Amino acid sequence: MSTPLLEVTDLSVSFGSDNGQETVLNRVSFSISRGETVVLVGESGSGKSLSAMSIVRLLPHAARIDSGSILLNGQDLFKLSERQMRNVRGASVGMVFQEPQSSLNPVMTVGAQIAESVRRHQGIRGKRLTERVCELMDAVGINEPYEKSCQYPHEFSGGMKQRVMIAIALAANPELLIADEPTTALDVTIQAQVLELLKAVQAKQNMGMLFITHDLAVARQIADRIVVLKEGQVVETGTNEVFYKAPSHPYSKALFDAIPSWDKRLREGLAPSLDVRATLLTVEKLRVWFPVRSGLFEKKIPPNKAVDGVDLEIYEGETLALVGESGSGKTTLSKAVLQLLRPTAGSVHYADKDLCQIDSRRLRSIRSDLQIVFQDPYSSMNPRMLISDIIKEGMNAQNVGDSIKDRDDRAAHLMEQVGLEVGHLKRYPHEFSGGQRQRICIARALAVEPKVLICDEPTSALDVSVQAQILRLLRELQDNLGLTYLFVTHNIGVVAYMAHRVAVMYRGQIVENGNVQQVLQSPEHEYTRTLLHAVPRLDHNS
């Protein structure tokens, strides 16, 4: 039997604190052979990224390796000097991080950043360096590599930035590639392209790959073997086929059970459709065009048609999912409905009023009926405000409640309603987990007793079990309060689980609209079929 490319044996890591050492990785062991992909699966805090950072010895200063060994080609990485490790990083081990925007230097061209890695690890210079940069960009599917190499990161889409990161990681032909959540922030079609690219490059170079994700469907597409981490410990490991056919550990089974899907919806008895309801909100021929000017003299060029003639109806008590990729206009449409962006043309009718035509004073009186929950709960809250003040802010603005005591009581009731402790009202946002912050944002939106709640990707940044909790909470609130949801997402599993109807958005227009079962199982538009085809499949009986 051949020696593994990478062997991690009994790795234990702890963090120091005033109360002593806290163990965060506890005797973690796994191995990777050449040409093999091992996927670390688990939720935030399980130790996935910490395991990867231990391999390249890029741990935080507070971290301490207590025991274990990491062998790369039989060489113990813990016995190398820092100077020797700098030659390992990039040359023997390449890394692709989760967020390419924060990993790339915004003031350097992408070509210069790829060249830096090539020059450092392969010593290539001059004309051959330019050729090598273009070869790498072409290898990761970036067209017109010479022209694109002169551009800056902000000129690239999320998927193209991730391709640049992969090119940098491959610059020195590494034996091992570590990919830490490389597709989490990407749309399903771009995600599919990146996964295919990684598999193709791996097959060509016979690399070992350590892939980190909390998405079991993504793991299914790329893994040869699965390693499940929970609270710093390996709780299950197995081949792709065995793991997905019959996961053995209760934690693994719980992860599968938490995944939103059509089958889960039927098991929990959520009706696929609603009885005929009254129309609550109507959007007609809505346009949001952004003017674009170019050059020294600000020459006008055709506008960016973010929303271009959208017609939409939202019925009382339903969940309408708005689906599409980044840049399709979903969030812009949501903000235009709320009049957070003033439309270029068209109308939004609510309560016998066209919200596009009324003045700000009358619009303010309606705002309590229409609320929004944003994608990132942390950035949508003031970090210097107490949770009690955050929740009561809308009540104060809309004069909800007769007195300060009424508002305090309502804030306490809302905390209980979203599953948090009343005593946490005197805390700050940074003292909560991501799922708890999203619950607080939901409580803030509910504080003014809305009728329509726009949920803009409210679970995209959450682990699967926390996502399941938030979706369950939203369903319960809808049942108890009669809320109407416009649910903006690119997660088809969430759509199948939550929505009654689906509107598919593409390049600023609604290209398909109908019952959730009809759209997901028998799509009519080519774009919808492409979108659904790109969704990674579990092929698991849950």
Coordinates of C-alpha atoms in Angstrom, one line a residue:
M1 CA 0.0 0.0 0.0
S2 CA 1.4 3.4 -1.0
T3 CA 2.2 6.0 1.6
P4 CA -0.4 8.7 1.9
L5 CA 0.4 12.2 0.7
L6 CA -0.8 13.7 4.0
E7 CA -1.2 12.1 7.4
V8 CA -2.8 13.9 10.3
T9 CA -2.5 11.9 13.5
D10 CA -4.0 12.6 16.9
L11 CA -4.0 16.4 16.3
S12 CA -5.0 18.3 19.4
V13 CA -5.2 22.1 19.5
S14 CA -6.2 24.4 22.4
F15 CA -6.7 28.1 23.0
G16 CA -5.5 29.9 26.1
S17 CA -7.8 32.0 28.3
D18 CA -8.1 33.5 31.7
N19 CA -9.7 30.2 32.8
G20 CA -7.0 28.0 31.4
Q21 CA -6.7 26.1 28.2
E22 CA -9.8 25.2 26.1
T23 CA -9.4 22.2 23.7
V24 CA -10.8 23.0 20.3
L25 CA -9.4 20.0 18.4
N26 CA -9.3 16.7 20.2
R27 CA -7.2 13.9 18.6
V28 CA -8.2 14.5 15.0
S29 CA -6.9 12.0 12.5
F30 CA -7.3 11.6 8.8
S31 CA -5.1 11.0 5.7
I32 CA -5.2 12.0 2.0
S33 CA -3.6 10.1 -0.9
R34 CA -2.5 11.5 -4.2
G35 CA -5.5 12.2 -6.5
E36 CA -7.9 11.8 -3.6
T37 CA -10.4 14.3 -2.3
V38 CA -11.2 14.2 1.4
V39 CA -14.0 16.5 2.6
L40 CA -14.2 17.8 6.1
V41 CA -17.9 18.3 7.0
G42 CA -19.3 20.0 10.0
E43 CA -20.9 23.2 11.3
S44 CA -19.3 26.5 12.3
G45 CA -17.0 25.9 15.3
S46 CA -16.5 22.2 14.6
G47 CA -12.8 22.7 13.9
K48 CA -12.8 22.3 10.1
S49 CA -10.8 25.5 9.2
L50 CA -8.6 25.1 12.3
S51 CA -7.6 21.6 11.1
A52 CA -6.6 23.1 7.7
M53 CA -4.7 26.0 9.3
S54 CA -2.8 23.5 11.4
I55 CA -1.5 21.8 8.3
V56 CA 0.1 25.0 7.0
R57 CA 0.9 26.3 10.5
L58 CA -1.1 29.5 10.3
L59 CA -2.9 29.2 13.6
P60 CA -3.8 32.3 15.7
H61 CA -1.3 33.4 18.3
A62 CA -3.5 32.2 21.1
A63 CA -3.6 28.7 19.7
R64 CA -1.3 25.9 20.9
I65 CA -0.7 22.5 19.4
D66 CA -0.9 20.1 22.3
S67 CA -0.2 16.8 20.6
G68 CA -0.1 14.9 17.3
S69 CA 1.8 15.0 14.0
I70 CA 1.2 16.1 10.4
L71 CA 3.3 14.4 7.8
L72 CA 3.5 15.6 4.2
N73 CA 5.3 13.1 2.0
G74 CA 6.6 11.6 5.2
Q75 CA 8.0 14.9 6.5
D76 CA 6.8 16.1 9.9
L77 CA 5.6 19.7 9.3
F78 CA 5.8 20.5 13.0
K79 CA 9.6 20.0 13.0
L80 CA 10.2 22.5 10.2
S81 CA 11.4 26.0 10.8
E82 CA 9.2 29.0 9.8
R83 CA 11.5 29.7 6.9
Q84 CA 11.1 26.1 5.7
M85 CA 7.3 26.3 6.1
R86 CA 7.2 29.4 3.8
N87 CA 8.5 27.1 1.1
V88 CA 5.9 24.5 1.9
R89 CA 3.0 27.0 1.7
G90 CA 2.2 27.7 -1.9
A91 CA 4.8 25.3 -3.3
S92 CA 3.7 22.0 -1.8
V93 CA 0.4 23.1 -0.4
G94 CA -1.9 25.5 -2.2
M95 CA -4.9 27.2 -0.5
V96 CA -8.2 28.6 -1.7
F97 CA -10.2 30.5 0.9
Q98 CA -13.9 31.1 1.3
E99 CA -14.1 34.8 0.5
P100 CA -12.0 35.8 -2.6
Q101 CA -12.7 39.5 -2.2
S102 CA -11.0 39.7 1.1
S103 CA -8.2 37.4 0.0
L104 CA -7.2 39.4 -3.0
N105 CA -5.3 42.7 -2.9
P106 CA -7.6 45.4 -4.2
V107 CA -4.8 47.7 -5.4
M108 CA -2.9 45.1 -7.4
T109 CA -4.0 43.7 -10.8
V110 CA -5.0 40.0 -10.8
G111 CA -2.2 39.2 -13.1
A112 CA 0.3 40.8 -10.7
Q113 CA -1.1 38.7 -7.8
I114 CA -0.8 35.5 -9.8
A115 CA 2.7 36.5 -11.0
E116 CA 3.8 37.1 -7.4
S117 CA 3.1 33.4 -6.5
V118 CA 4.8 32.1 -9.7
R119 CA 7.9 34.3 -9.2
R120 CA 8.1 33.3 -5.5
H121 CA 7.9 29.6 -5.9
Q122 CA 9.1 28.9 -9.4
G123 CA 11.6 31.7 -10.0
I124 CA 10.2 32.6 -13.4
R125 CA 10.7 36.1 -14.7
G126 CA 10.3 38.3 -17.8
K127 CA 8.3 37.3 -20.8
R128 CA 8.0 33.7 -19.6
L129 CA 6.4 35.0 -16.3
T130 CA 3.6 36.8 -18.4
E131 CA 3.1 33.6 -20.4
R132 CA 2.8 31.5 -17.3
V133 CA 0.2 33.8 -15.8
C134 CA -1.9 33.7 -18.9
E135 CA -1.5 29.8 -19.0
L136 CA -2.8 29.6 -15.4
M137 CA -5.7 32.0 -16.1
D138 CA -6.6 30.0 -19.2
A139 CA -6.4 26.8 -17.2
V140 CA -9.1 28.0 -14.7
G141 CA -11.4 29.2 -17.5
I142 CA -10.7 32.9 -17.7
N143 CA -11.1 34.0 -21.3
E144 CA -8.9 36.6 -22.8
P145 CA -6.3 36.1 -20.1
Y146 CA -3.8 38.8 -21.2
E147 CA -6.5 41.5 -21.2
K148 CA -8.0 40.2 -18.0
S149 CA -4.7 40.0 -16.2
C150 CA -4.5 43.8 -16.3
Q151 CA -7.8 44.2 -14.5
Y152 CA -8.4 44.6 -10.7
P153 CA -10.4 42.3 -8.4
H154 CA -13.4 44.7 -8.3
E155 CA -13.8 44.3 -12.0
F156 CA -14.5 40.5 -11.6
S157 CA -17.6 38.7 -10.5
G158 CA -17.5 36.5 -7.4
G159 CA -17.1 33.3 -9.5
M160 CA -14.3 34.9 -11.5
K161 CA -12.5 36.1 -8.4
Q162 CA -12.6 32.5 -7.1
R163 CA -11.1 31.4 -10.4
V164 CA -8.2 33.9 -9.8
M165 CA -7.7 32.4 -6.3
I166 CA -7.5 28.9 -7.7
A167 CA -5.0 30.1 -10.3
I168 CA -2.8 31.6 -7.5
A169 CA -3.1 28.3 -5.5
L170 CA -2.1 26.3 -8.6
A171 CA 0.8 28.6 -9.6
A172 CA 3.5 26.3 -8.1
N173 CA 1.9 23.0 -9.1
P174 CA 1.2 22.0 -5.4
E175 CA 0.8 18.4 -4.4
L176 CA -2.0 19.2 -2.0
L177 CA -4.8 21.8 -2.4
I178 CA -6.7 23.0 0.6
A179 CA -10.1 24.5 -0.4
D180 CA -11.8 26.1 2.6
E181 CA -15.6 26.7 1.7
P182 CA -14.6 27.9 -1.8
T183 CA -18.2 27.9 -3.1
T184 CA -20.2 29.1 -0.1
A185 CA -20.8 32.6 -1.4
L186 CA -21.5 31.6 -5.0
D187 CA -24.7 31.0 -6.9
V188 CA -25.5 27.4 -7.8
T189 CA -24.5 27.7 -11.5
I190 CA -21.1 29.3 -10.6
Q191 CA -20.7 26.8 -7.8
A192 CA -21.1 23.9 -10.2
Q193 CA -18.5 25.5 -12.5
V194 CA -16.0 25.9 -9.7
L195 CA -16.5 22.3 -8.5
E196 CA -16.0 21.0 -12.1
L197 CA -12.9 23.1 -12.4
L198 CA -11.4 21.8 -9.2
K199 CA -12.1 18.2 -10.2
A200 CA -10.6 18.7 -13.7
V201 CA -7.4 20.4 -12.3
Q202 CA -7.0 17.7 -9.7
A203 CA -7.3 14.9 -12.2
K204 CA -4.8 16.6 -14.5
Q205 CA -2.2 17.1 -11.8
N206 CA -3.0 14.1 -9.6
M207 CA -3.2 16.4 -6.6
G208 CA -4.6 15.5 -3.2
M209 CA -7.4 17.8 -2.1
L210 CA -8.7 18.7 1.3
F211 CA -12.1 20.3 0.8
I212 CA -14.0 22.0 3.6
T213 CA -17.7 22.6 3.6
H214 CA -20.9 22.5 5.7
D215 CA -23.0 21.7 2.6
L216 CA -23.6 17.9 2.4
A217 CA -24.8 18.2 -1.2
V218 CA -21.6 19.9 -2.3
A219 CA -19.6 17.3 -0.4
R220 CA -21.5 14.6 -2.3
Q221 CA -20.4 16.0 -5.6
I222 CA -16.7 16.2 -5.0
A223 CA -15.6 13.8 -2.1
D224 CA -13.9 10.4 -2.3
R225 CA -14.0 10.2 1.5
I226 CA -16.0 12.1 4.1
V227 CA -14.7 13.1 7.6
V228 CA -17.4 14.5 9.9
L229 CA -16.2 16.9 12.7
K230 CA -18.3 17.9 15.7
E231 CA -17.0 20.1 18.5
G232 CA -13.4 19.4 17.5
Q233 CA -13.6 15.6 17.2
V234 CA -14.0 13.2 14.3
V235 CA -17.3 11.4 14.8
E236 CA -17.5 9.6 11.5
T237 CA -15.5 8.9 8.5
G238 CA -16.2 6.8 5.4
T239 CA -16.2 6.6 1.6
N240 CA -18.6 8.8 -0.3
E241 CA -20.9 5.9 -1.3
V242 CA -21.1 4.3 2.2
F243 CA -21.6 7.6 4.1
Y244 CA -24.4 8.9 1.8
K245 CA -26.1 5.5 1.7
A246 CA -26.2 5.0 5.5
P247 CA -24.6 7.6 7.8
S248 CA -24.0 5.9 11.2
H249 CA -23.4 8.6 13.8
P250 CA -26.5 10.5 15.2
Y251 CA -24.8 13.8 14.5
S252 CA -24.4 12.9 10.8
K253 CA -28.1 11.8 10.7
A254 CA -29.1 15.1 12.3
L255 CA -27.3 17.0 9.6
F256 CA -29.2 15.2 6.9
D257 CA -32.5 15.7 8.7
A258 CA -31.9 19.4 8.9
I259 CA -31.5 19.9 5.2
P260 CA -34.5 21.7 3.7
S261 CA -36.2 19.8 0.9
W262 CA -39.5 18.9 -0.7
D263 CA -39.5 15.5 1.1
K264 CA -38.9 17.2 4.5
R265 CA -41.8 19.6 3.7
L266 CA -44.2 16.7 3.1
R267 CA -43.0 14.8 6.2
E268 CA -43.7 17.9 8.3
G269 CA -47.1 18.4 6.7
L270 CA -46.6 21.8 5.2
A271 CA -49.2 22.4 2.5
P272 CA -47.7 22.6 -1.0
S273 CA -50.2 25.4 -1.9
L274 CA -52.7 27.8 -0.3
D275 CA -56.4 28.2 -0.8
V276 CA -57.3 31.2 -2.9
R277 CA -56.4 34.3 -0.9
A278 CA -56.9 38.0 -1.5
T279 CA -54.1 39.9 -3.3
L280 CA -52.1 41.9 -0.7
L281 CA -49.5 43.6 -2.8
T282 CA -49.3 44.2 -6.6
V283 CA -46.3 45.2 -8.6
E284 CA -46.9 46.4 -12.2
K285 CA -44.3 47.2 -14.9
L286 CA -41.7 48.1 -12.2
R287 CA -38.4 49.4 -13.5
V288 CA -35.2 50.3 -11.6
W289 CA -32.6 51.6 -14.0
F290 CA -29.3 53.0 -12.9
P291 CA -27.7 55.6 -15.1
V292 CA -24.1 54.9 -16.1
R293 CA -21.6 57.5 -17.2
S294 CA -18.1 56.8 -18.5
G295 CA -14.9 58.7 -19.3
L296 CA -13.5 62.1 -18.4
F297 CA -16.6 63.9 -19.8
E298 CA -19.0 61.4 -18.2
K299 CA -20.4 60.3 -21.5
K300 CA -23.8 58.6 -21.1
I301 CA -24.0 54.9 -22.0
P302 CA -27.0 52.6 -21.8
P303 CA -28.3 52.3 -18.2
N304 CA -28.0 49.3 -16.0
K305 CA -31.5 47.8 -16.1
A306 CA -31.4 46.1 -12.7
V307 CA -35.2 45.6 -12.7
D308 CA -36.9 45.9 -16.1
G309 CA -40.7 45.7 -16.3
V310 CA -41.6 43.3 -13.5
D311 CA -45.2 42.3 -12.8
L312 CA -45.8 40.4 -9.5
E313 CA -48.7 39.6 -7.2
I314 CA -48.3 38.6 -3.5
Y315 CA -51.2 36.9 -1.8
E316 CA -52.2 37.2 1.8
G317 CA -50.6 34.6 4.1
E318 CA -48.4 33.0 1.4
T319 CA -44.7 32.6 0.9
L320 CA -43.6 33.8 -2.5
A321 CA -40.0 32.8 -3.3
L322 CA -38.0 35.1 -5.5
V323 CA -35.2 33.0 -7.1
G324 CA -32.3 33.9 -9.3
E325 CA -28.5 34.3 -9.3
S326 CA -26.5 37.3 -8.0
G327 CA -27.1 40.3 -10.2
S328 CA -30.5 39.1 -11.4
G329 CA -32.2 42.0 -9.6
K330 CA -33.8 40.2 -6.6
T331 CA -32.6 42.5 -3.9
T332 CA -33.1 45.6 -6.0
L333 CA -36.7 44.5 -6.6
S334 CA -37.2 43.9 -2.9
K335 CA -35.9 47.4 -2.0
A336 CA -38.0 49.0 -4.7
V337 CA -41.1 47.3 -3.3
L338 CA -40.3 48.8 0.1
Q339 CA -39.4 52.1 -1.5
L340 CA -35.9 51.9 -0.1
L341 CA -35.0 52.5 -3.7
R342 CA -37.3 54.8 -5.7
P343 CA -38.3 53.0 -9.0
T344 CA -37.6 54.6 -12.4
A345 CA -41.2 53.6 -13.5
G346 CA -44.1 51.4 -12.6
S347 CA -46.2 51.0 -9.5
V348 CA -46.4 49.1 -6.2
H349 CA -50.0 48.9 -4.9
Y350 CA -50.6 48.2 -1.2
A351 CA -53.7 49.0 0.8
D352 CA -55.3 50.8 -2.2
K353 CA -52.3 53.1 -2.5
D354 CA -49.5 53.3 -5.1
L355 CA -46.4 53.4 -2.9
C356 CA -44.4 55.0 -5.8
Q357 CA -46.7 58.0 -5.8
I358 CA -47.3 58.9 -2.2
D359 CA -45.2 61.4 -0.3
S360 CA -42.7 60.4 2.4
R361 CA -45.0 61.3 5.3
R362 CA -47.7 58.9 4.2
L363 CA -45.2 56.3 3.2
R364 CA -43.7 56.4 6.7
S365 CA -47.1 55.6 8.2
I366 CA -47.3 52.4 6.0
R367 CA -43.7 51.3 6.7
S368 CA -44.8 49.3 9.8
D369 CA -46.8 47.0 7.5
L370 CA -43.8 46.2 5.3
Q371 CA -40.6 45.1 6.9
I372 CA -37.4 43.4 5.8
V373 CA -34.9 40.9 7.3
F374 CA -31.5 41.2 5.7
Q375 CA -28.9 38.6 4.7
D376 CA -26.2 39.6 7.1
P377 CA -27.7 40.1 10.6
Y378 CA -24.5 41.5 12.1
S379 CA -24.0 44.4 9.6
S380 CA -27.7 45.3 9.8
M381 CA -27.5 46.0 13.5
N382 CA -25.7 48.9 15.2
P383 CA -22.9 47.2 17.2
R384 CA -23.0 50.0 19.9
M385 CA -26.7 49.5 20.7
L386 CA -28.2 47.1 23.2
I387 CA -30.5 44.5 21.8
S388 CA -33.4 46.1 23.7
D389 CA -32.8 49.4 22.0
I390 CA -32.4 47.7 18.6
I391 CA -35.8 45.9 18.9
K392 CA -37.5 49.1 20.2
E393 CA -36.1 51.4 17.6
G394 CA -38.9 50.7 15.1
M395 CA -41.5 50.9 17.9
N396 CA -40.3 54.3 18.9
A397 CA -40.3 55.5 15.2
Q398 CA -43.8 54.2 14.5
N399 CA -45.3 55.0 18.0
V400 CA -46.1 51.3 18.7
G401 CA -47.1 51.0 22.3
D402 CA -48.6 53.5 24.7
S403 CA -45.6 53.8 27.0
I404 CA -42.0 52.9 27.6
K405 CA -43.2 50.0 29.8
D406 CA -45.4 48.7 26.9
R407 CA -42.5 48.7 24.6
D408 CA -40.2 47.0 27.1
D409 CA -42.8 44.3 27.6
R410 CA -43.3 43.9 23.9
A411 CA -39.5 43.6 23.4
A412 CA -39.4 40.9 26.1
H413 CA -42.3 39.1 24.5
L414 CA -40.6 39.2 21.1
M415 CA -37.4 37.7 22.5
E416 CA -39.4 34.8 23.8
Q417 CA -41.3 34.5 20.6
V418 CA -38.1 34.1 18.5
G419 CA -36.7 31.6 21.0
L420 CA -34.2 33.8 22.9
E421 CA -33.9 34.6 26.6
V422 CA -35.4 37.9 27.9
G423 CA -32.2 38.5 29.9
H424 CA -30.3 38.8 26.7
L425 CA -31.9 42.2 26.0
K426 CA -29.1 43.9 27.8
R427 CA -26.4 42.4 25.6
Y428 CA -24.7 43.7 22.4
P429 CA -24.9 42.1 19.0
H430 CA -21.3 40.7 19.1
E431 CA -22.3 38.5 22.1
F432 CA -24.5 36.4 19.9
S433 CA -24.0 33.6 17.3
G434 CA -25.1 34.1 13.7
G435 CA -28.3 32.3 14.2
Q436 CA -29.2 34.2 17.3
R437 CA -28.5 37.5 15.6
Q438 CA -30.9 36.6 12.8
R439 CA -33.5 35.8 15.4
I440 CA -33.0 39.3 16.9
C441 CA -33.4 40.8 13.4
I442 CA -36.7 38.9 13.0
A443 CA -37.8 40.2 16.4
R444 CA -36.9 43.7 15.3
A445 CA -39.0 43.4 12.1
L446 CA -41.9 41.9 14.1
A447 CA -41.8 44.7 16.7
V448 CA -44.0 47.0 14.5
E449 CA -46.6 44.3 13.7
P450 CA -46.0 44.0 10.0
K451 CA -48.2 42.2 7.5
V452 CA -45.5 41.6 4.9
L453 CA -42.0 40.4 5.7
I454 CA -39.3 40.5 3.0
C455 CA -36.6 37.9 3.8
D456 CA -33.5 38.7 1.8
E457 CA -31.3 35.5 1.9
P458 CA -31.9 35.3 5.7
T459 CA -30.3 31.8 6.0
S460 CA -27.6 31.8 3.4
A461 CA -24.7 32.4 5.9
L462 CA -26.0 29.9 8.5
D463 CA -25.1 26.3 9.2
V464 CA -27.7 23.7 8.1
S465 CA -29.0 23.0 11.7
V466 CA -29.3 26.8 12.5
Q467 CA -30.9 27.3 9.1
A468 CA -33.5 24.7 9.9
Q469 CA -34.3 26.5 13.2
I470 CA -34.8 29.8 11.5
L471 CA -37.0 28.3 8.8
R472 CA -39.1 26.5 11.4
L473 CA -39.4 29.8 13.3
L474 CA -40.5 31.7 10.2
R475 CA -43.1 29.0 9.5
E476 CA -44.5 29.1 13.0
L477 CA -44.7 32.9 13.0
Q478 CA -46.5 32.7 9.7
D479 CA -49.0 30.3 11.1
N480 CA -49.5 32.2 14.3
L481 CA -49.5 35.8 13.0
G482 CA -50.8 35.3 9.4
L483 CA -47.6 36.9 8.0
T484 CA -47.0 37.1 4.2
Y485 CA -43.4 36.4 3.0
L486 CA -41.4 37.5 0.0
F487 CA -38.5 35.1 0.4
V488 CA -35.4 36.1 -1.7
T489 CA -33.0 33.2 -2.1
H490 CA -30.9 31.2 -4.5
N491 CA -31.2 28.1 -2.3
I492 CA -33.6 25.7 -4.2
G493 CA -33.9 23.5 -1.1
V494 CA -35.2 26.4 0.9
V495 CA -37.7 27.2 -1.8
A496 CA -38.9 23.6 -1.9
Y497 CA -39.4 23.6 1.8
M498 CA -40.8 27.0 2.4
A499 CA -42.6 28.5 -0.7
H500 CA -46.1 28.2 -2.0
R501 CA -45.3 30.0 -5.2
V502 CA -42.0 30.8 -7.0
A503 CA -41.0 33.7 -9.3
V504 CA -37.7 33.1 -11.2
M505 CA -35.8 36.3 -12.0
Y506 CA -33.2 36.6 -14.7
R507 CA -31.5 39.8 -15.9
G508 CA -34.0 42.1 -14.3
Q509 CA -37.1 40.3 -15.5
I510 CA -39.5 37.6 -14.2
V511 CA -39.1 34.7 -16.6
E512 CA -41.2 32.1 -14.8
N513 CA -43.9 32.3 -12.1
G514 CA -46.1 29.6 -10.7
N515 CA -46.9 27.0 -8.0
V516 CA -43.7 25.7 -6.3
Q517 CA -44.3 22.1 -7.3
Q518 CA -45.0 23.0 -10.9
V519 CA -42.0 25.3 -11.3
L520 CA -39.5 23.0 -9.5
Q521 CA -40.7 19.7 -11.1
S522 CA -41.8 20.9 -14.5
P523 CA -39.9 24.2 -15.3
E524 CA -40.9 25.8 -18.6
H525 CA -38.1 28.4 -19.1
E526 CA -34.6 27.4 -20.2
Y527 CA -33.0 29.5 -17.5
T528 CA -35.1 27.8 -14.8
R529 CA -34.0 24.4 -16.1
T530 CA -30.4 25.5 -16.1
L531 CA -30.7 26.8 -12.5
L532 CA -32.3 23.5 -11.3
H533 CA -29.8 21.4 -13.2
A534 CA -26.9 23.1 -11.4
V535 CA -28.2 22.3 -7.9
P536 CA -26.0 19.7 -6.2
R537 CA -27.9 16.5 -5.5
L538 CA -27.7 14.5 -2.3
D539 CA -29.1 11.2 -3.7
H540 CA -29.9 10.5 0.0
N541 CA -33.2 8.9 1.0
S542 CA -34.0 11.8 3.3

